[in-house]
PDB file of C-alpha atoms and ligand atoms in Angstrom:
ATOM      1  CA  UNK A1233       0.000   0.000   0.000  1.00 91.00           C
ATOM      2  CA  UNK A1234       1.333   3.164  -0.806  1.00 97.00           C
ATOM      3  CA  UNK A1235       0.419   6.581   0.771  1.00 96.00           C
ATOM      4  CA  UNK A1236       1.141  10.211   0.325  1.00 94.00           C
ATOM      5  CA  UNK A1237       0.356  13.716  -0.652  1.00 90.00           C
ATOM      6  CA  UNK A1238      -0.010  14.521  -4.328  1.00 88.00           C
ATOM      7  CA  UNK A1239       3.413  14.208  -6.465  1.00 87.00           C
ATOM      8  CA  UNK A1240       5.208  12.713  -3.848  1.00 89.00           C
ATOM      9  CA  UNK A1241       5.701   9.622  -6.639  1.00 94.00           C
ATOM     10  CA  UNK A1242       3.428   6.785  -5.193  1.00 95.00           C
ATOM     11  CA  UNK A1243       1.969   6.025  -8.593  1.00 96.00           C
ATOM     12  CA  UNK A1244       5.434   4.717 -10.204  1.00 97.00           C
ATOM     13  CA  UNK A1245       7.062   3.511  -7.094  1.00 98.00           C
ATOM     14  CA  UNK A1246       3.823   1.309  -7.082  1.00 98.00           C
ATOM     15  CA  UNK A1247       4.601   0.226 -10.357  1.00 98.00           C
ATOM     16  CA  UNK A1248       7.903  -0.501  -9.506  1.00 98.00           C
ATOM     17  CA  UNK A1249       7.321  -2.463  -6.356  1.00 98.00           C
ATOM     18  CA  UNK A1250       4.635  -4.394  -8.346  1.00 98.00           C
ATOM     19  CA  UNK A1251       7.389  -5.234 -10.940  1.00 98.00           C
ATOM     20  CA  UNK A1252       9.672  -6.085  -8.332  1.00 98.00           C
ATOM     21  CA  UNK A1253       7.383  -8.562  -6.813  1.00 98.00           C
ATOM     22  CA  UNK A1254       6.978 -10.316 -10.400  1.00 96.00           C
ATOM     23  CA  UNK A1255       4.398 -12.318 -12.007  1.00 96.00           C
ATOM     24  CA  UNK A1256       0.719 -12.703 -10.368  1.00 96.00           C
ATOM     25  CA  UNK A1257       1.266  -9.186  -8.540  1.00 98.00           C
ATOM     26  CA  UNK A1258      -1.640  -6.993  -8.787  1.00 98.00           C
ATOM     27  CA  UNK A1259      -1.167  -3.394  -9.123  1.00 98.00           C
ATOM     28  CA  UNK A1260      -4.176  -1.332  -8.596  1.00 98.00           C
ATOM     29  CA  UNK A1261      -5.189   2.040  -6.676  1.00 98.00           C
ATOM     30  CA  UNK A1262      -7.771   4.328  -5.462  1.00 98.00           C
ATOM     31  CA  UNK A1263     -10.226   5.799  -6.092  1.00 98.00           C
ATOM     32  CA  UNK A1264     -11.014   4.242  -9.414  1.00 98.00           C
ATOM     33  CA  UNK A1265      -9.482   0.632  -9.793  1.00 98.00           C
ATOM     34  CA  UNK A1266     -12.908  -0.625 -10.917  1.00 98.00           C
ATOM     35  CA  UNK A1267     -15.830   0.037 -13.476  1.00 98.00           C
ATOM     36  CA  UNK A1268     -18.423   1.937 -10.862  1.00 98.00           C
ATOM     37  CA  UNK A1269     -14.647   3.207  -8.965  1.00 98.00           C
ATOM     38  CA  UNK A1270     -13.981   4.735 -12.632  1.00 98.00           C
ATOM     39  CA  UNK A1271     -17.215   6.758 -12.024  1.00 98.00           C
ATOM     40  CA  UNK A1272     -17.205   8.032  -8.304  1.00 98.00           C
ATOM     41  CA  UNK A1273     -13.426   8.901  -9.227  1.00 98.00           C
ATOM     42  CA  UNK A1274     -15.191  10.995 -12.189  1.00 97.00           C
ATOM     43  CA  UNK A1275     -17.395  12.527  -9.287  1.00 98.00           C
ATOM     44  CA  UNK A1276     -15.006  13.321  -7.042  1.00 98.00           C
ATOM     45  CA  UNK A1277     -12.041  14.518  -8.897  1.00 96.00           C
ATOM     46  CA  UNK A1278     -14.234  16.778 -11.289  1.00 96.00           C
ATOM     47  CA  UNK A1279     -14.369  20.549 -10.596  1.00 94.00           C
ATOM     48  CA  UNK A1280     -17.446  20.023 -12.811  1.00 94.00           C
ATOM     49  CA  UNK A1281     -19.332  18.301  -9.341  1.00 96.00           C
ATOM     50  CA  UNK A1282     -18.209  21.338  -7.293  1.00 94.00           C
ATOM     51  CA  UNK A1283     -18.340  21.521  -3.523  1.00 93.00           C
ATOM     52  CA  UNK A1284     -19.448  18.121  -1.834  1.00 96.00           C
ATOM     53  CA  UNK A1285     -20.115  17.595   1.597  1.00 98.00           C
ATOM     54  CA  UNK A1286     -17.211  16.389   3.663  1.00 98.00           C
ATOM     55  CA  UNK A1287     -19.348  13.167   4.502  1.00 98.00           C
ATOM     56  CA  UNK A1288     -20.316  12.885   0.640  1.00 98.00           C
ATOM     57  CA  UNK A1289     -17.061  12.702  -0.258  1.00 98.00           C
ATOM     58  CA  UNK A1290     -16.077  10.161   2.225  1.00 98.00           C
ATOM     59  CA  UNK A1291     -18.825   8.127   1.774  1.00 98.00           C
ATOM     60  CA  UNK A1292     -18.145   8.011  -1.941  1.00 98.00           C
ATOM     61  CA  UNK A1293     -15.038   7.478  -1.304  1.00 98.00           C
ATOM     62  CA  UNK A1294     -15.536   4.434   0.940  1.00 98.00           C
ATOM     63  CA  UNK A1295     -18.191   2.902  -1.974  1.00 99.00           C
ATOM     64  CA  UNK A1296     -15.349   2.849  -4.017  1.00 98.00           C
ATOM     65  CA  UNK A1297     -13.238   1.159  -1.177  1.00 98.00           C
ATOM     66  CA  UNK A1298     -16.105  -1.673  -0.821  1.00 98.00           C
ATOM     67  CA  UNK A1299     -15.859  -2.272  -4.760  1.00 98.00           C
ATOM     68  CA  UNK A1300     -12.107  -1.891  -5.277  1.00 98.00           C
ATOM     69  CA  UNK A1301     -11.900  -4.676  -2.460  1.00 98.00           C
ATOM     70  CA  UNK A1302     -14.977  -6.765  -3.239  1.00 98.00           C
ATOM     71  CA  UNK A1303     -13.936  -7.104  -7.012  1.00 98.00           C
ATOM     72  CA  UNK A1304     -10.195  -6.984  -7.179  1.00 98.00           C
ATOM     73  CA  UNK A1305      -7.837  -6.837  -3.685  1.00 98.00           C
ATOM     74  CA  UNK A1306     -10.213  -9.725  -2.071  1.00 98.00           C
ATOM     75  CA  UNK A1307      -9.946 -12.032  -5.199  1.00 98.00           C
ATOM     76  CA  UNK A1308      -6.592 -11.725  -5.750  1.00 98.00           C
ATOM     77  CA  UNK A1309      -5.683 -12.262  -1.842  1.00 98.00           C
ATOM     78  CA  UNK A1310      -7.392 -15.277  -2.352  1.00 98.00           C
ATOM     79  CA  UNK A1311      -5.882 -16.356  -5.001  1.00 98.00           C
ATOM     80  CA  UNK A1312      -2.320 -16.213  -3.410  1.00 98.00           C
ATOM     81  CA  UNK A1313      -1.268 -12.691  -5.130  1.00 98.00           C
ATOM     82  CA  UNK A1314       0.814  -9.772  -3.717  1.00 98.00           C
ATOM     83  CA  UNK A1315      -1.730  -7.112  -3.837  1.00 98.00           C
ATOM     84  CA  UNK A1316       0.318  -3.270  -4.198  1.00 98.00           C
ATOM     85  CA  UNK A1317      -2.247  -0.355  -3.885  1.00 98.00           C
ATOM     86  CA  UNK A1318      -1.555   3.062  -4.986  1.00 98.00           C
ATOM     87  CA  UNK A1319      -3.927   4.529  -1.855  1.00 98.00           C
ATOM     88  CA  UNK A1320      -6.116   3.000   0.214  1.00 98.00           C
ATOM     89  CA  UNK A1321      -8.037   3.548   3.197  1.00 98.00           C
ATOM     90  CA  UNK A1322      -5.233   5.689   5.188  1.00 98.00           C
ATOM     91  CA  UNK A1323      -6.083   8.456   2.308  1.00 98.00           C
ATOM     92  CA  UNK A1324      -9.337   8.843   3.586  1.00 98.00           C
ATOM     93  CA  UNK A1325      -8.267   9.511   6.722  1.00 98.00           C
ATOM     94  CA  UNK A1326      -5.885  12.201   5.907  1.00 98.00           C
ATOM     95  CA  UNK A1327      -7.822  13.761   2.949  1.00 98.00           C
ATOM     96  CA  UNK A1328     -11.777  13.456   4.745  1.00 98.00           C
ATOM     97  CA  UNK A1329     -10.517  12.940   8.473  1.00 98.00           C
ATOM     98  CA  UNK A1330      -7.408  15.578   8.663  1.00 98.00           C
ATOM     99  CA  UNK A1331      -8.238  17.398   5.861  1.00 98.00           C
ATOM    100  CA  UNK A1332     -12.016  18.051   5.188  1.00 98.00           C
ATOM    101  CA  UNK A1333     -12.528  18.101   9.440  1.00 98.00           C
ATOM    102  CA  UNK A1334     -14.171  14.766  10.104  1.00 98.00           C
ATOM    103  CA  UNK A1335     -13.320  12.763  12.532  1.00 98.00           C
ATOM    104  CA  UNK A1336     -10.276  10.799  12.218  1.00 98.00           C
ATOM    105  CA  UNK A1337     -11.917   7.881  13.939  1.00 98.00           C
ATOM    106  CA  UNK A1338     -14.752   7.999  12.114  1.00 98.00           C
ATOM    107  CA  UNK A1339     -13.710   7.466   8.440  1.00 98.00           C
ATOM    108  CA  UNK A1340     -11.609   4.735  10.119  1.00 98.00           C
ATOM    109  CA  UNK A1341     -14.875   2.936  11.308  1.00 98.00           C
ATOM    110  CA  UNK A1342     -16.234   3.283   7.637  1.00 98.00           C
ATOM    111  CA  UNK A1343     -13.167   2.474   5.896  1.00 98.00           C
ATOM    112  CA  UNK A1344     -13.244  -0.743   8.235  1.00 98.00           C
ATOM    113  CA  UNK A1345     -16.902  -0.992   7.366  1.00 98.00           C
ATOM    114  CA  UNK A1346     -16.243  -0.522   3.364  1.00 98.00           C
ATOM    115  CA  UNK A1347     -13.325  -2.546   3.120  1.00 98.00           C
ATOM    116  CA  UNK A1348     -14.616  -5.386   5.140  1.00 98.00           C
ATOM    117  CA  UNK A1349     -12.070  -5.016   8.246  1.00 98.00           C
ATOM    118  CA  UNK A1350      -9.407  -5.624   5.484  1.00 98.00           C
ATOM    119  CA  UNK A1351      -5.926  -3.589   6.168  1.00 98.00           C
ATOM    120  CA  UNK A1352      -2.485  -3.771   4.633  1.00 98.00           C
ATOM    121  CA  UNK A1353       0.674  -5.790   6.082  1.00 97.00           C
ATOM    122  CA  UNK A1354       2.666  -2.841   5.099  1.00 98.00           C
ATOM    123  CA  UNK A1355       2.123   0.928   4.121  1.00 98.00           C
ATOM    124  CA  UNK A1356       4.739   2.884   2.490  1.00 98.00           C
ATOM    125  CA  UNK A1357       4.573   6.536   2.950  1.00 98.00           C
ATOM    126  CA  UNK A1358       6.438   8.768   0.732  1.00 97.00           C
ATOM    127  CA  UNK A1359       7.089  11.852   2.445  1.00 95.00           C
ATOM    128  CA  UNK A1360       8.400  14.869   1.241  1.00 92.00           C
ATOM    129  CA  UNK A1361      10.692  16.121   4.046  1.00 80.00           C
ATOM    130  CA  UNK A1362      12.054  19.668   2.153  1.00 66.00           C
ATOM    131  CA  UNK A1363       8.762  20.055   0.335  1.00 57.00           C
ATOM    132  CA  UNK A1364       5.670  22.613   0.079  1.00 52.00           C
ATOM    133  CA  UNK A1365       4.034  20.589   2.775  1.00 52.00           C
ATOM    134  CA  UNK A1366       2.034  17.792   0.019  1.00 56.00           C
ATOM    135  CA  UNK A1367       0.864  20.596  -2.399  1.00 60.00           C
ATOM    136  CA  UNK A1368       0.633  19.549  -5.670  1.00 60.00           C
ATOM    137  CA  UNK A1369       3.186  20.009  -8.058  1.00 56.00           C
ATOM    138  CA  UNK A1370       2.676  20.376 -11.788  1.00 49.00           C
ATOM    139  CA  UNK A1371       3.355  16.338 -12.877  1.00 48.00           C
ATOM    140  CA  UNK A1372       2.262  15.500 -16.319  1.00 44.00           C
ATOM    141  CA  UNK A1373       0.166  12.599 -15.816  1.00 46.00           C
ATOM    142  CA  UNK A1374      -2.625  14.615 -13.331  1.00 50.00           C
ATOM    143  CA  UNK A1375      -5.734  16.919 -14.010  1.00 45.00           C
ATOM    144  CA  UNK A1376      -4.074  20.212 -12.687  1.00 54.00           C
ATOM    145  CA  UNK A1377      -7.596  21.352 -11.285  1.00 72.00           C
ATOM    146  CA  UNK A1378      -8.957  18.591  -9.594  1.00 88.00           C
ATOM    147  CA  UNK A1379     -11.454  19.296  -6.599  1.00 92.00           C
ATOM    148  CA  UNK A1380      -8.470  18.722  -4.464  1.00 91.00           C
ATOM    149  CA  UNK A1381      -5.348  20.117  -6.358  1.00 84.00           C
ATOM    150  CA  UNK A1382      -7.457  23.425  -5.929  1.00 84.00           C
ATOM    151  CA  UNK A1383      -7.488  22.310  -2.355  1.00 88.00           C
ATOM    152  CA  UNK A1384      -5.464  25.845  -0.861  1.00 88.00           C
ATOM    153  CA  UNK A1385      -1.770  24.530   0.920  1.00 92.00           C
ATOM    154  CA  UNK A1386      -3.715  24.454   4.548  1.00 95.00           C
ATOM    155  CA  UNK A1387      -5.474  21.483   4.047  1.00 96.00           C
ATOM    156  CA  UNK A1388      -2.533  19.746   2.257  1.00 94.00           C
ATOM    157  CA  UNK A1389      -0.304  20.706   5.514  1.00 95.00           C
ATOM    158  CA  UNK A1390      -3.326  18.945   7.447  1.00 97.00           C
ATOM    159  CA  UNK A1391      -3.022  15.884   5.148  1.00 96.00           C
ATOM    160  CA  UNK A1392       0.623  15.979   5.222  1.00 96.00           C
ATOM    161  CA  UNK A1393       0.686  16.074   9.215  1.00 97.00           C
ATOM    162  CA  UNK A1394      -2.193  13.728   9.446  1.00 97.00           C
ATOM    163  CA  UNK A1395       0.126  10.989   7.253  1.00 97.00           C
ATOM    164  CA  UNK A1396       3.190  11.678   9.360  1.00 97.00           C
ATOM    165  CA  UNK A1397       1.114  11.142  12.490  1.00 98.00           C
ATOM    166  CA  UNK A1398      -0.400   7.748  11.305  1.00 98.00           C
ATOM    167  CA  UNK A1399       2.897   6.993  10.168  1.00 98.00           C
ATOM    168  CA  UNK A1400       4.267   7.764  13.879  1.00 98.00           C
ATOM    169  CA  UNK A1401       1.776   5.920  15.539  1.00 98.00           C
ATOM    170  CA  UNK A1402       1.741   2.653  13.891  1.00 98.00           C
ATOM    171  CA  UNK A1403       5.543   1.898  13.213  1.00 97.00           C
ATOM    172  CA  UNK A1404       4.798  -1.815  12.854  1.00 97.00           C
ATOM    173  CA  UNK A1405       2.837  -1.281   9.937  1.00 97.00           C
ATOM    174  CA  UNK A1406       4.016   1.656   8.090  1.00 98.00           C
ATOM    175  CA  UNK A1407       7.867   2.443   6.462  1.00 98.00           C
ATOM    176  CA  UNK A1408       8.374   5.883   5.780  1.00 97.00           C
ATOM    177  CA  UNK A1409      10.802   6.569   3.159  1.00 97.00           C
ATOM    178  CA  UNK A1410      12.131  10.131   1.900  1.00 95.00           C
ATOM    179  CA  UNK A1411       9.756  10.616  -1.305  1.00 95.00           C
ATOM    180  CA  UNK A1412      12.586  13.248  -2.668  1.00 94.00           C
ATOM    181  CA  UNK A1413      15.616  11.039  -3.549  1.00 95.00           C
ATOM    182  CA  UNK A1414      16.035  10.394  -7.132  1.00 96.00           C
ATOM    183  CA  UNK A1415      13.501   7.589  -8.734  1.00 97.00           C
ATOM    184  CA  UNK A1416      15.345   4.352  -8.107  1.00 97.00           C
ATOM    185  CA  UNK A1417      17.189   5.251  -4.886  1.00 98.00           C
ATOM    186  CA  UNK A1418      13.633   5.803  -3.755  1.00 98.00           C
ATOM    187  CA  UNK A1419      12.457   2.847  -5.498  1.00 98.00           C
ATOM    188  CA  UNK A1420      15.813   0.603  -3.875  1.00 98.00           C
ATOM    189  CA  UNK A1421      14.891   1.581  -0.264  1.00 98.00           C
ATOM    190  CA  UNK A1422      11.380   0.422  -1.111  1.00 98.00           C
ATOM    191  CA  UNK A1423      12.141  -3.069  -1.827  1.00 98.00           C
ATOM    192  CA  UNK A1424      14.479  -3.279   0.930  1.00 98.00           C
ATOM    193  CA  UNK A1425      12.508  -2.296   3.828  1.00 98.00           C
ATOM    194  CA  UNK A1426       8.923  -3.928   2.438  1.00 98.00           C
ATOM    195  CA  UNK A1427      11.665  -7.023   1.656  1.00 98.00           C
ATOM    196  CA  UNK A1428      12.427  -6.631   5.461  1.00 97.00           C
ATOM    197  CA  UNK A1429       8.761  -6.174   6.461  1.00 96.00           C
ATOM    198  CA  UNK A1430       7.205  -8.771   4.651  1.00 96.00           C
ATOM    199  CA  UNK A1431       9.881 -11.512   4.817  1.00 96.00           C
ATOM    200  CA  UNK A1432      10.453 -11.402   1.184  1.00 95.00           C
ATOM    201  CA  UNK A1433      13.460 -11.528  -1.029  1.00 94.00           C
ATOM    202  CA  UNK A1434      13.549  -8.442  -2.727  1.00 93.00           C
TER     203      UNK A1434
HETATM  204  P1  TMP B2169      -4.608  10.196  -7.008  1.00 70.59           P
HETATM  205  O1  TMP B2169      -4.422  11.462  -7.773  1.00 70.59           O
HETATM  206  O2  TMP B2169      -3.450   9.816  -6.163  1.00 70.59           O
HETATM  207  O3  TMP B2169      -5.102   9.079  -7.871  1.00 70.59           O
HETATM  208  O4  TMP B2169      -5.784  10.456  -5.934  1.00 70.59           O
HETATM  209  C1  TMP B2169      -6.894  11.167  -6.268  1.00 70.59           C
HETATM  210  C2  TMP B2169      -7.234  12.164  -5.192  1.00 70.59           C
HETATM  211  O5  TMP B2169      -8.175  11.584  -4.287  1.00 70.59           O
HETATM  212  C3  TMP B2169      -6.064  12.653  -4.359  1.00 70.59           C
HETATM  213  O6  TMP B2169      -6.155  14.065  -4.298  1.00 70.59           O
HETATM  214  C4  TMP B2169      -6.325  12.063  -2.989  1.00 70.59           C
HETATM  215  C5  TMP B2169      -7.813  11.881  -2.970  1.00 70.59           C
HETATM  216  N1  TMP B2169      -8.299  10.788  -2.088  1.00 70.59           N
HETATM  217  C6  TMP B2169      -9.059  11.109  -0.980  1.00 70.59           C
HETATM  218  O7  TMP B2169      -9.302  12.282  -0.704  1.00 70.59           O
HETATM  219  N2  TMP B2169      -9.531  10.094  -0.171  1.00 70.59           N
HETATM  220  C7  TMP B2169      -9.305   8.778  -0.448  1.00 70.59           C
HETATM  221  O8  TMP B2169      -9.753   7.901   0.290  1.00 70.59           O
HETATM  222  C8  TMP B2169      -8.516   8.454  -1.630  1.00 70.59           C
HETATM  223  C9  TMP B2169      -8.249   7.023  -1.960  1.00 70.59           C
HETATM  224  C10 TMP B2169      -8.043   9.491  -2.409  1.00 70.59           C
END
């Protein structure tokens, strides 16, 4: 599972861990890994939808946690495969929880809820120790105006802090790794400490 702020290169370190972990690995993420996921993530990254509710969007984001897990991180468990997610539940508790103002606990209790009480063995969290604090940056493969890269740098310092402090609380779970190296140094200390973690050779 891999966690962040925006640009702080979870979507090809994914890739790369996925490759690393070879054949059978399924690389997905979230919001949007499935059919109905393609649509909320439509919803909820469109400036088109405008302002949601904070519970809207965490709701919506949790009904594409149920699907994402029901149709392809369940499966796949089951069928013996490494499962690497590009986001997952921790997101909505930085983004909705930290960021947005609702209570941290409670979009734990529905991510629990959507996700069927299914959490990660590891969570890598790319942080960006010299950075602006998780705001995006301009990377080519993003909508620039999303509903949350027009998100002003106060809530990404929330999401940023709200990481760091799930990071810090759960050390047996999560690896934090400096997001800012160059892309395989960054992509080396990956497979070493989830190799570590995981009891895999990597
Ligand atoms: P992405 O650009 O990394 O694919 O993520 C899309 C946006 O959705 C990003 O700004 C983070 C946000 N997000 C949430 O707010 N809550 C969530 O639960 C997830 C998975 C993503």
């Amino acid at each position: 599972m891999f966690e962040g702020g925006e640009g702080c290169g979870k979507s090809t370190q994914a890739r790369l861990l996925a490759e690393a972990l070879g054949p059978g690995t399924v690389l997905t993420r979230e919001p949007g890994a499935t059919e109905v996921g393609a649509r909320l993530r439509t919803i909820l990254l469109s400036p088109e939808t405008g302002d949601l509710d904070p519970r809207t969007e965490a709701l919506l984001m949790a009904a594409d946690r149920a699907q994402h897990v029901a149709e392809v991180v369940a499966p796949a468990l089951a069928a013996g495969h490494h499962v690497v997610s590009d986001r997952y539940a921790y997101s909505s508790i930085a983004y909705q929880g930290y960021g947005r103002g609702l209570s941290a606990g409670e979009v734990r209790m529905l991510s629990d809820w959507a996700g069927g009480g299914l959490w990660p063995d590891a969570v890598v969290f790319l942080d960006l120790p010299d950075g602006d604090g998780g705001q995006p940056r301009s990377h080519a493969s993003a909508v620039l105006d999303d509903r949350f890269e027009t998100a002003g740098a106060a809530f990404f310092a929330r999401v940023v802090a709200g990481f760091r402090e799930m990071c810090e609380d759960d050390p047996s779970r999560w690896i934090r790794i400096d997001g800012s190296a160059p892309v395989e140094t960054v992509a080396a200390a990956v497979r070493a400490a989830v190799g570590q973690r995981l009891q895999l050779p990597l």
